[in-house]
Short mmCIF file of C-alpha atoms in Angstrom, two decimals:
data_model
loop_
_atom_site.label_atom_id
_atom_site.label_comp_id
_atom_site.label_asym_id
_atom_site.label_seq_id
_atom_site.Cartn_x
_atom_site.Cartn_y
_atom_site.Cartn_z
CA UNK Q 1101 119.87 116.39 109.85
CA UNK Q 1102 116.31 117.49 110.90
CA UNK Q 1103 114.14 117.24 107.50
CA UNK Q 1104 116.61 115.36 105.23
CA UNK Q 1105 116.30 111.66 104.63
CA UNK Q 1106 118.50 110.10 101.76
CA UNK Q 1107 120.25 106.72 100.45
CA UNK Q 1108 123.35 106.28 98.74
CA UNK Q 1109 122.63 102.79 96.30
CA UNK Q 1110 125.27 101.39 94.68
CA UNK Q 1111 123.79 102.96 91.21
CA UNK Q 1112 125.98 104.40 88.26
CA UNK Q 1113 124.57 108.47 87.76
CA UNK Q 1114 125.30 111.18 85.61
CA UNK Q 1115 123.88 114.46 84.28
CA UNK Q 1116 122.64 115.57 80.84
CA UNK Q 1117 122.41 119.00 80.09
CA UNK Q 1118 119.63 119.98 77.61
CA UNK Q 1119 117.90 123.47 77.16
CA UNK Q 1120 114.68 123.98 78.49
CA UNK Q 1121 112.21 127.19 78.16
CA UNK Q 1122 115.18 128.95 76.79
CA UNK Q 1123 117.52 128.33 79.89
CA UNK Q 1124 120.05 125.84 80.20
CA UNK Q 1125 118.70 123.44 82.83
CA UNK Q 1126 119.68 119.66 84.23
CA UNK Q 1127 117.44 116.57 83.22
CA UNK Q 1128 119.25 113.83 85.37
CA UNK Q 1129 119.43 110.69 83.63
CA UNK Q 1130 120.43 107.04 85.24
CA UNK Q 1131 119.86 105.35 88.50
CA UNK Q 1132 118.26 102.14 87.73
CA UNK Q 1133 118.31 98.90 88.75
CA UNK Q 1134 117.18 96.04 86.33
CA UNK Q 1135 116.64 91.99 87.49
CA UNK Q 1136 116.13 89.73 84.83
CA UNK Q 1137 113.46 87.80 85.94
CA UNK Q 1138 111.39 84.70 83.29
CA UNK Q 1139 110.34 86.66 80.44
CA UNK Q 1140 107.01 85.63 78.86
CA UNK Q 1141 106.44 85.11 75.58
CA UNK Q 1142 106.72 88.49 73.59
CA UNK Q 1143 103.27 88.35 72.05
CA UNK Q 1144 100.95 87.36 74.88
CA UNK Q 1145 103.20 89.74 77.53
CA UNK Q 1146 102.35 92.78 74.68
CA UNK Q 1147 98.19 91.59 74.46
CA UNK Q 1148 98.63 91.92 78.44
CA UNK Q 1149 100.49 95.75 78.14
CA UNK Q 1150 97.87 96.87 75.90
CA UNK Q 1151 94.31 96.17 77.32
CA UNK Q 1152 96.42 97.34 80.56
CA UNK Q 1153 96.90 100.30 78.80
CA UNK Q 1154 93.51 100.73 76.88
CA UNK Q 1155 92.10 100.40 80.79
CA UNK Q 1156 94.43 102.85 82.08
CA UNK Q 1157 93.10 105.68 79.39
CA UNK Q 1158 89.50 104.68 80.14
CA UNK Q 1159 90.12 105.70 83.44
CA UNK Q 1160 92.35 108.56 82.62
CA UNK Q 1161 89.74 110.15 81.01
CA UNK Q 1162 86.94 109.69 83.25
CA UNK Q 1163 84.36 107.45 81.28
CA UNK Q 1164 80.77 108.12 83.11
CA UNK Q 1165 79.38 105.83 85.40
CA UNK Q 1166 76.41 105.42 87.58
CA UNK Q 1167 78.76 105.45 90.35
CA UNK Q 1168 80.38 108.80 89.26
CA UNK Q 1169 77.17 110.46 88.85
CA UNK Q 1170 74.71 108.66 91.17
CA UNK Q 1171 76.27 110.89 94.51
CA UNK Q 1172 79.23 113.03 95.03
CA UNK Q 1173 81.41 110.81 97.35
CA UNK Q 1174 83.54 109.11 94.59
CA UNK Q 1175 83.93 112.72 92.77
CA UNK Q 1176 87.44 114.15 93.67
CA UNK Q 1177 88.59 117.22 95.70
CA UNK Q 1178 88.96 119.48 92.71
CA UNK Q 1179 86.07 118.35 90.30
CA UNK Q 1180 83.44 119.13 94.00
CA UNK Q 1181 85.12 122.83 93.71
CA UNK Q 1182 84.57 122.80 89.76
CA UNK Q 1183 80.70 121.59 90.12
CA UNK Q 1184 80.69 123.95 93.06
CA UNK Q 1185 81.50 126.91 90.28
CA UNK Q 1186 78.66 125.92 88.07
CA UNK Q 1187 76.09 125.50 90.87
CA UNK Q 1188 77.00 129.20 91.80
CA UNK Q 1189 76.95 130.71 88.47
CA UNK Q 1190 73.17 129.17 87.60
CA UNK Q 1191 71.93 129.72 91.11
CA UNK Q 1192 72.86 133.47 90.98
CA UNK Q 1193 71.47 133.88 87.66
CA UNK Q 1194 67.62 131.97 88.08
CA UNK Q 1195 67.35 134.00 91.69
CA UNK Q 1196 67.65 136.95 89.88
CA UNK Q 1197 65.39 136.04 87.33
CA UNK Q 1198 62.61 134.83 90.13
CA UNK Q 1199 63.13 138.63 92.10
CA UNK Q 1200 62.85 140.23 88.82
CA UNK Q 1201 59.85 138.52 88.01
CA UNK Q 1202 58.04 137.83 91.91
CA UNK Q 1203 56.51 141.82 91.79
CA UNK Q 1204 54.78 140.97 88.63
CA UNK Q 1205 53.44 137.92 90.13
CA UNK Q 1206 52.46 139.63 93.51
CA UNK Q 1207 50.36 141.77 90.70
CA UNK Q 1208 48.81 138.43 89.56
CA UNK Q 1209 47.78 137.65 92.94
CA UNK Q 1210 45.83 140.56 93.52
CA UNK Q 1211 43.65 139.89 90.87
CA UNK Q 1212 43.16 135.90 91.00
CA UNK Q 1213 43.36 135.07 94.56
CA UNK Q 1214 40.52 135.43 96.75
CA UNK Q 1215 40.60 138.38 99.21
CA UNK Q 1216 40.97 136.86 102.48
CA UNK Q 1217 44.16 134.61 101.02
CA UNK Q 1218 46.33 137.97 100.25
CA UNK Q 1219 47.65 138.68 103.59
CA UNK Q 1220 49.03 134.93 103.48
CA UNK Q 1221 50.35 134.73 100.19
CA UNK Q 1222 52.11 138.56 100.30
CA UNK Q 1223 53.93 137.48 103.84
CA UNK Q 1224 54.83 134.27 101.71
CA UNK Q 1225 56.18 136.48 98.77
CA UNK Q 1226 58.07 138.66 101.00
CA UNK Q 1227 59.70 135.55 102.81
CA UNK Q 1228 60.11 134.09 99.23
CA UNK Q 1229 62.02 137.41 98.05
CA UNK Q 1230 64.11 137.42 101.14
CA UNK Q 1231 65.22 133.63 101.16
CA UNK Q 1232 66.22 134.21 97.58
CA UNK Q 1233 68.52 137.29 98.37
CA UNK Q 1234 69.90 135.16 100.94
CA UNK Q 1235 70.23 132.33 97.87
CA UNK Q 1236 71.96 134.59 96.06
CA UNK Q 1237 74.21 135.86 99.07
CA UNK Q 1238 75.16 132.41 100.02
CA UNK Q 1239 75.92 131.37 96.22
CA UNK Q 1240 78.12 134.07 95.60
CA UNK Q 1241 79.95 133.71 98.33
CA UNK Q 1242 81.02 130.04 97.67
CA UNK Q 1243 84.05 129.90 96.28
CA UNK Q 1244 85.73 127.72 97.86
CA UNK Q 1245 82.76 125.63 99.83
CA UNK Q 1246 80.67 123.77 97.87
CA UNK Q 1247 78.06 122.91 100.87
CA UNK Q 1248 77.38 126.34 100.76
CA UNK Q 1249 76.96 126.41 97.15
CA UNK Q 1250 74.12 123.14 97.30
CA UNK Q 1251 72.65 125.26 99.97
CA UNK Q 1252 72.04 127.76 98.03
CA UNK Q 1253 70.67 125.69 95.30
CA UNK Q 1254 68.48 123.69 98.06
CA UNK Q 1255 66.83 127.22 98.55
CA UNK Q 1256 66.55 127.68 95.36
CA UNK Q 1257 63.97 125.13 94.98
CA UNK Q 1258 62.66 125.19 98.39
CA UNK Q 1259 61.31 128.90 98.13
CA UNK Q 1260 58.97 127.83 95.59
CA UNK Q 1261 57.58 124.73 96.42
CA UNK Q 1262 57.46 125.63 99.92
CA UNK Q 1263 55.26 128.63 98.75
CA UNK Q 1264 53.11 126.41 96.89
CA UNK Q 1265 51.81 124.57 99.88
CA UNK Q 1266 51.09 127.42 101.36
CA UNK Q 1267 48.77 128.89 98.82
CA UNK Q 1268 47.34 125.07 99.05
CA UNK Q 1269 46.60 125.35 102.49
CA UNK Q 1270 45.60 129.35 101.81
CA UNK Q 1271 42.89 128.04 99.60
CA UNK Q 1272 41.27 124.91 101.77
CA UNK Q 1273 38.54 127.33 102.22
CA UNK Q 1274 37.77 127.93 98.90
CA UNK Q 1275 36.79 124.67 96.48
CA UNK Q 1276 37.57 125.09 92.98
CA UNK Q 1277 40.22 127.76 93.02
CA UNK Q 1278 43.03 125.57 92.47
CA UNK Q 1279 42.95 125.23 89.23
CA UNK Q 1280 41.71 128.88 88.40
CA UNK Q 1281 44.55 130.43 90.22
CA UNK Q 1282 47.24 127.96 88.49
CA UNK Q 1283 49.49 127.56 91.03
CA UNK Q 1284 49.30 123.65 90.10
CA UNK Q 1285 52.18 124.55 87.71
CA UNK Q 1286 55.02 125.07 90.30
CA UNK Q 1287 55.87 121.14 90.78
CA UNK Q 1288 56.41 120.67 87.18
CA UNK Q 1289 58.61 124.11 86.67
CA UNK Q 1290 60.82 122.39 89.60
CA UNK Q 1291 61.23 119.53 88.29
CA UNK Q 1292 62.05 120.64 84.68
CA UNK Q 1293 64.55 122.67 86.15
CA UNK Q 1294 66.47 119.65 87.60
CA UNK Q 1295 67.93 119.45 83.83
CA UNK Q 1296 69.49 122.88 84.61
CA UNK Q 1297 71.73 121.73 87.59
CA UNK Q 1298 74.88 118.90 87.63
CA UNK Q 1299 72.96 117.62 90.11
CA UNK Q 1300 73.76 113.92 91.31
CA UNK Q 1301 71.48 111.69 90.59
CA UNK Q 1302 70.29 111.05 94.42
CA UNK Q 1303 69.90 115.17 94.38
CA UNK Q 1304 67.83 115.22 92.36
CA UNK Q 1305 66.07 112.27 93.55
CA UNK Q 1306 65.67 114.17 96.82
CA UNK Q 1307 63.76 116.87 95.12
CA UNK Q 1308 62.02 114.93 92.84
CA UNK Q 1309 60.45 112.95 95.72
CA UNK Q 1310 59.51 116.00 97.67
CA UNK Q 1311 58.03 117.35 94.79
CA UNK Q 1312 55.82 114.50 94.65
CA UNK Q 1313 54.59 114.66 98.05
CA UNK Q 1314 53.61 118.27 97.68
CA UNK Q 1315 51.79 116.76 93.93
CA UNK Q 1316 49.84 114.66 96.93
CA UNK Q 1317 48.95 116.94 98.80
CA UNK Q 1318 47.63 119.46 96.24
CA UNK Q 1319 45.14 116.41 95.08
CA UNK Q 1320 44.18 115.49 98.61
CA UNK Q 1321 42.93 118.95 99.11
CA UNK Q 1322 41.56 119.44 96.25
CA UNK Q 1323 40.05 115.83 95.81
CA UNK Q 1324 41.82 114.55 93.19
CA UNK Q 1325 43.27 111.89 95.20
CA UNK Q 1326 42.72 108.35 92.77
CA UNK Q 1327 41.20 110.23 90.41
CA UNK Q 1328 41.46 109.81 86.94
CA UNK Q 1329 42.88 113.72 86.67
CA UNK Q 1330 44.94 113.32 89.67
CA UNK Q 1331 46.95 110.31 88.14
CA UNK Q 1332 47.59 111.76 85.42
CA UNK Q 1333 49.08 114.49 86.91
CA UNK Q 1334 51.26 111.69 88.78
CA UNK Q 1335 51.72 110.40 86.11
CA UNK Q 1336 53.24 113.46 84.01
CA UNK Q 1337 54.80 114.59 87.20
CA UNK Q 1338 56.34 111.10 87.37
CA UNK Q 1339 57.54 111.36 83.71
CA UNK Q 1340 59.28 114.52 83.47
CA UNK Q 1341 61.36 113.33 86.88
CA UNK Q 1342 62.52 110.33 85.26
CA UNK Q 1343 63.62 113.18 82.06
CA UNK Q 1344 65.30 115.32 84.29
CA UNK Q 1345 66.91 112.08 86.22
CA UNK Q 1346 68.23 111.44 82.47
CA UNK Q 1347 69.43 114.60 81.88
CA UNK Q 1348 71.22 114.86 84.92
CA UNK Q 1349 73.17 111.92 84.64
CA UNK Q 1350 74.27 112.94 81.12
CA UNK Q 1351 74.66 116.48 82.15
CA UNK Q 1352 77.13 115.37 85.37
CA UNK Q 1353 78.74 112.61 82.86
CA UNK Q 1354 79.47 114.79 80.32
CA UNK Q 1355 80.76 117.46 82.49
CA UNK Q 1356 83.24 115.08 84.25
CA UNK Q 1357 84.26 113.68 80.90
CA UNK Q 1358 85.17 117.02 79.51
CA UNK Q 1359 86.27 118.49 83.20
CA UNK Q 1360 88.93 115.38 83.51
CA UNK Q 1361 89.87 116.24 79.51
CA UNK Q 1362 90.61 119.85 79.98
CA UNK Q 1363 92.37 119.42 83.65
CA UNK Q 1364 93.51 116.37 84.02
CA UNK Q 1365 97.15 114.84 82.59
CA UNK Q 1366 95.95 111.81 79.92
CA UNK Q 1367 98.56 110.25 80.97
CA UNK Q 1368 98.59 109.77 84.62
CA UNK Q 1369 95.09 110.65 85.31
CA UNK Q 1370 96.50 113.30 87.79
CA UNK Q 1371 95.89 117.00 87.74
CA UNK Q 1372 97.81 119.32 84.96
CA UNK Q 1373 99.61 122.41 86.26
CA UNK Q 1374 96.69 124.77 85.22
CA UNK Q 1375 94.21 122.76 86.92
CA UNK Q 1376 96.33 122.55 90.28
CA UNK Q 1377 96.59 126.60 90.88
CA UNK Q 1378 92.93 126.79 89.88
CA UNK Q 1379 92.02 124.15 92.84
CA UNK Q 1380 94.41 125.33 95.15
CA UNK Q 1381 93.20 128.79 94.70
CA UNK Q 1382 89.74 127.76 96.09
CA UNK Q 1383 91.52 125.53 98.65
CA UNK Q 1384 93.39 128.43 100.30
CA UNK Q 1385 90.36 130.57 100.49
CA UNK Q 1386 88.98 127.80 102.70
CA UNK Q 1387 91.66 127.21 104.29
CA UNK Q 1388 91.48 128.71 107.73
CA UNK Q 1389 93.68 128.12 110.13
CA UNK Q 1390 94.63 124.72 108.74
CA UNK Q 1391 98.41 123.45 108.25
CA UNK Q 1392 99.51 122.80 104.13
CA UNK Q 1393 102.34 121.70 102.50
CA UNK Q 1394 103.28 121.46 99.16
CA UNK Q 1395 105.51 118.35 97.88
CA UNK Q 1396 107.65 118.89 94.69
CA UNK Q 1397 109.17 115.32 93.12
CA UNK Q 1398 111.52 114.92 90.25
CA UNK Q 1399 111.92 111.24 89.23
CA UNK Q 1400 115.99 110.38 89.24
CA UNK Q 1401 117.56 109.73 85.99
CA UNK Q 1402 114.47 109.77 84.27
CA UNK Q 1403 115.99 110.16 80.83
CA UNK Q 1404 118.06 107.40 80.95
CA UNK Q 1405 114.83 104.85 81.07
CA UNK Q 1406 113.99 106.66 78.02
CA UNK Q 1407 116.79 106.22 76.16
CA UNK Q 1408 117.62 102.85 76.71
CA UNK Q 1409 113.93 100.74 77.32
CA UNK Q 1410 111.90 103.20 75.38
CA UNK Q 1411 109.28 105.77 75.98
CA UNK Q 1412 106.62 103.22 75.94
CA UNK Q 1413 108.41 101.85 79.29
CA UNK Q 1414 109.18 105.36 80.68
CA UNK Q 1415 105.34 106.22 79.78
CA UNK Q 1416 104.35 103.24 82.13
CA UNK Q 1417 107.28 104.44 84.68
CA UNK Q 1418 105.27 107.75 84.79
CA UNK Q 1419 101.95 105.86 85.16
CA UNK Q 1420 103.00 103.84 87.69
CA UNK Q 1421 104.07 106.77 90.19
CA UNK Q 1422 100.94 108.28 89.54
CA UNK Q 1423 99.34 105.02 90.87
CA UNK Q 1424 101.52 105.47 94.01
CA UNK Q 1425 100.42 109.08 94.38
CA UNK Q 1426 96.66 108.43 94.05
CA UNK Q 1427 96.91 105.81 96.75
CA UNK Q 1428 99.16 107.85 99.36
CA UNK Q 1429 97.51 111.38 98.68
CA UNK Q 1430 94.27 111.60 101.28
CA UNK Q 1431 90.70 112.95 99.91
CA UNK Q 1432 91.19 116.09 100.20
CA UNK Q 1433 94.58 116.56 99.17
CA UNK Q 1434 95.82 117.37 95.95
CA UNK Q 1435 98.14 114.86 93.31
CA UNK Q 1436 99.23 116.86 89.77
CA UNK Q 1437 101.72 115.94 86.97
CA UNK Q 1438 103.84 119.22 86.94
CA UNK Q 1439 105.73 118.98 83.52
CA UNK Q 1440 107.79 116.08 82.27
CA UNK Q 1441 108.69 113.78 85.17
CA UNK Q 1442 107.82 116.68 88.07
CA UNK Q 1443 104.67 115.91 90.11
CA UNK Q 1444 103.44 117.64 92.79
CA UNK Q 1445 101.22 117.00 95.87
CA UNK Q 1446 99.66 119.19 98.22
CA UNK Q 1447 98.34 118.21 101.58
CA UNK Q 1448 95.14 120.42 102.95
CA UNK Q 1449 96.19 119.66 106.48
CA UNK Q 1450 99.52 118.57 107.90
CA UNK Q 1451 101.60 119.59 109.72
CA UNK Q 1452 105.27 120.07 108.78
CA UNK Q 1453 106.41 116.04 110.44
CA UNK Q 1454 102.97 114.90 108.95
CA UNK Q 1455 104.14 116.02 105.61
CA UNK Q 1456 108.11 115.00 105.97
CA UNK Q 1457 106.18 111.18 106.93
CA UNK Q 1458 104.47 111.22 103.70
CA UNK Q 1459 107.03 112.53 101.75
CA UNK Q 1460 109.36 109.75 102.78
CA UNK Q 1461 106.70 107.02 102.83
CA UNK Q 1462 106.71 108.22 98.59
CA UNK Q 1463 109.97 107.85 98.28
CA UNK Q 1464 110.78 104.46 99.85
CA UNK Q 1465 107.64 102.81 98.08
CA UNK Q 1466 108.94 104.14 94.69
CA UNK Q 1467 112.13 102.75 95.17
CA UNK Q 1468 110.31 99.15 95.54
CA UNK Q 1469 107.82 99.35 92.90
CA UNK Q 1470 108.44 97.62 90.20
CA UNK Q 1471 107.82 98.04 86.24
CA UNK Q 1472 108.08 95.67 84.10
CA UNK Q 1473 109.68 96.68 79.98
CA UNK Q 1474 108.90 94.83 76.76
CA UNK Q 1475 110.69 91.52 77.75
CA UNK Q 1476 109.18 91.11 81.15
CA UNK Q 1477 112.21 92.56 83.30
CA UNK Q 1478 111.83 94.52 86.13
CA UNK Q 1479 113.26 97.54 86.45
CA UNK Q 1480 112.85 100.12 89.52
CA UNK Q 1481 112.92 103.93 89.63
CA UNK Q 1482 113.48 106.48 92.50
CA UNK Q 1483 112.52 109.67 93.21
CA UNK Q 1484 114.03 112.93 95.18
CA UNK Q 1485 111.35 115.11 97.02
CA UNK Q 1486 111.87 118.72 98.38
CA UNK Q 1487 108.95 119.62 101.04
CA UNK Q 1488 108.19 123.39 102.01
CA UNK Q 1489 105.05 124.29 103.63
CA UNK Q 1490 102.46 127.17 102.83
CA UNK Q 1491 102.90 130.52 104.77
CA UNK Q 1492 99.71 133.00 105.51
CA UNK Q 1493 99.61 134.54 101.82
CA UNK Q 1494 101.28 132.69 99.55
CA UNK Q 1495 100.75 131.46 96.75
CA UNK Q 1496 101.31 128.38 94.82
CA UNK Q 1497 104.18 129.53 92.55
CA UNK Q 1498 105.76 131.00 95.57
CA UNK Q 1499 105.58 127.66 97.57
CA UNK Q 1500 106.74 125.71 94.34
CA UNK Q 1501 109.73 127.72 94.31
CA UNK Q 1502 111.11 126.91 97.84
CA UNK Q 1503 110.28 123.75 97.37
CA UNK Q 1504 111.98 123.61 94.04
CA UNK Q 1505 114.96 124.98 96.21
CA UNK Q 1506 115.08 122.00 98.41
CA UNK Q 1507 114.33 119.58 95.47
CA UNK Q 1508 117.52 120.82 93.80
CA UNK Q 1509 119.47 120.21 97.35
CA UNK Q 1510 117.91 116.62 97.25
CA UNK Q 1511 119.39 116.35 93.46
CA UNK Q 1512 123.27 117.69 94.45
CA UNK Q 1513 122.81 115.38 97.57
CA UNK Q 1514 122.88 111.95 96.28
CA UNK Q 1515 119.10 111.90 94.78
CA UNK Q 1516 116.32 109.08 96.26
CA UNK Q 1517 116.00 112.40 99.02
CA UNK Q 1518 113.28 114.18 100.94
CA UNK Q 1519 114.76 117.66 101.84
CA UNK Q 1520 112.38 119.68 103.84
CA UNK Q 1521 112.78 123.32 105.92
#
């Protein structure tokens, strides 16, 4: 039958009713196959379970690395949308502090700057005011694309510092206005407002560096080049970078550490319900014309593993598929720990065979993976999957049902089932 797959094991099952949420529901219980295999010695096979565990919950909970905060490529799907949210919200709010404040500063110029030198910087404020609008456009209209949201924070500090050499250049014919206009504060307001971003640490690097060029500059036109002044200012320049480089990476750190704690499952690692609509939201904004599908999985018998090798063992069980998830769901796709033994995955693009393939190739490496309880058995686990796919306008509880539909179909079928429309 077009989008069922199942197997009939030789495996003893039956059904436990318990209630759940206030409505009699099924938790299926059984299906297990154990193989004695050499136990090791109780104490060292326990030392081995628990720094396996301890390292598990290290990475469950996301502790900071340079590798998780020096660039965005090992950051995941739903934390880029999450850093994406606070880009926008500190974007919008500093443009609109710079537009409030550019007429008084236009003001300023009239006074300080030489006369010749106001026709360039006024066509420079104008173009400043309008790339900030457009800042302020792009960041609010991000949801869901986080390029455009470190666009708009690229402008953000471009405007300025882009501004800045041209007054520079504005005031080649004038020695000694530099300093009197103090425009030489502009690199070091950039820079100290790295610390306000979650900026990656090669971001900010990127701006940093540029930042020092345009510090060059300024002191080759003015002649401060190998000076005693002008390395100084290098120098302080140089300093607060290396601050704001700090800050970042405790700023990102700290933000994945408490982003992983608030949406993530501590078991598994994997997304929590909460988290999953609020990605998904974002994803189907983006979406386009792309294909999705939405994979709902119900481990068989679960509470049988429970009952008779422990939580502990069921607890690893549950890790285990996780593990399995992680490695079949792509980058951009979605893996979340529904409630109890339910997980979830959601695939950005596939088409309905793509996602029936996956689906499958889920089920038949659960069936072979092994886990190993207190006295080095091995016991295995399988899993029933029901496979519906997203429909212009819908939304994730409405997919989740339909899948939950064919999920319950896989269960009354024989279980260890993919059942997809």
């Amino acid at each position: 039958m077009p989008g069922l797959s199942c197997l009939n094991p030789l495996r003893v099952h039956f059904t436990v009713f318990l209630p759940m949420n206030k409505k009699a529901s099924s938790v299926h219980a059984g299906a297990m196959s154990v193989a004695d295999s050499s136990p090791a010695p109780q104490a060292n096979a326990q030392t081995l379970l628990s720094q396996a565990g301890t390292l598990h919950s290290l990475k469950a909970i996301g502790v900071s690395s340079i590798a998780d905060t020096l660039c965005g490529r090992h950051h995941s799907k739903d934390f880029s949308y999450a850093r994406g949210d606070y880009l926008r919200g500190r974007v919008t709010v500093i443009a609109i502090l710079f537009l409030v404040l550019l007429p008084f500063w236009a003001v300023l110029d009239f006074f300080l700057l030489p006369d010749d030198t106001r026709s360039y910087t006024l066509v420079g404020r104008i173009f400043m005011m309008a790339g900030l609008v457009l800042a302020v456009f792009l960041a609010r209209g991000s949801a869901g694309r986080f390029n455009r949201a470190r666009v708009s924070a690229g402008l953000l500090f471009f405007l300025p510092a882009a501004f800045y050499v041209l007054v520079l250049f504005a005031l080649t014919r004038h020695p000694g206005t530099h300093d009197l206009v103090g425009y030489s504060f502009i690199p070091y307001m950039l820079v100290v407002m790295l610390s306000l971003f979650p900026f990656t640490l090669i971001e900010s690097g990127v701006v940093g560096a540029v930042l020092l060029l345009a510090q060059g500059a300024s002191q080759y036109l003015t002649g401060n080049w190998f000076t005693a002044a002008g390395l100084q200012e290098s120098w302080l320049l140089f300093a607060l970078l290396t601050i704001a480089l700090t800050s970042n990476y405790f700023h990102l750190g700290l933000l994945l550490r408490l982003y992983r704690e608030a949406t993530h499952d501590p078991l598994t690692g994997l997304l929590n319900r909460g988290a999953l609509a609020h990605s998904l939201d974002q994803a189907l904004q983006a979406r386009g014309d792309k294909q999705m599908a939405l994979l709902m999985m119900d481990l068989d018998h679960f509470k049988r593993i429970n009952d008779q090798y422990g939580h502990p063992v069921g607890d690893r069980v549950l890790a285990e598929f996780a593990r399995l998830l992680r490695q079949v769901a792509g980058k951009n796709d979605f893996a979340a720990r529904y409630g109890g033994e339910e997980f979830v995955v959601v695939l950005t693009q596939a088409t309905r065979a793509q996602a029936l393939e996956t689906a499958e190739r889920i089920r038949a490496q659960a069936e072979i993976t092994p886990v190993t309880d207190h006295h080095g058995r091995t016991l295995n686990f399988t899993v029933s999957i029901g496979v519906a796919m997203f429909r212009p306008g819908e939304t994730l509880e409405i997919v989740a049902r339909r899948a939950d539909e064919r999920l319950y179909e896989a269960k009354k079928l024989s279980r260890n089932c993919v059942v997809g429309a």
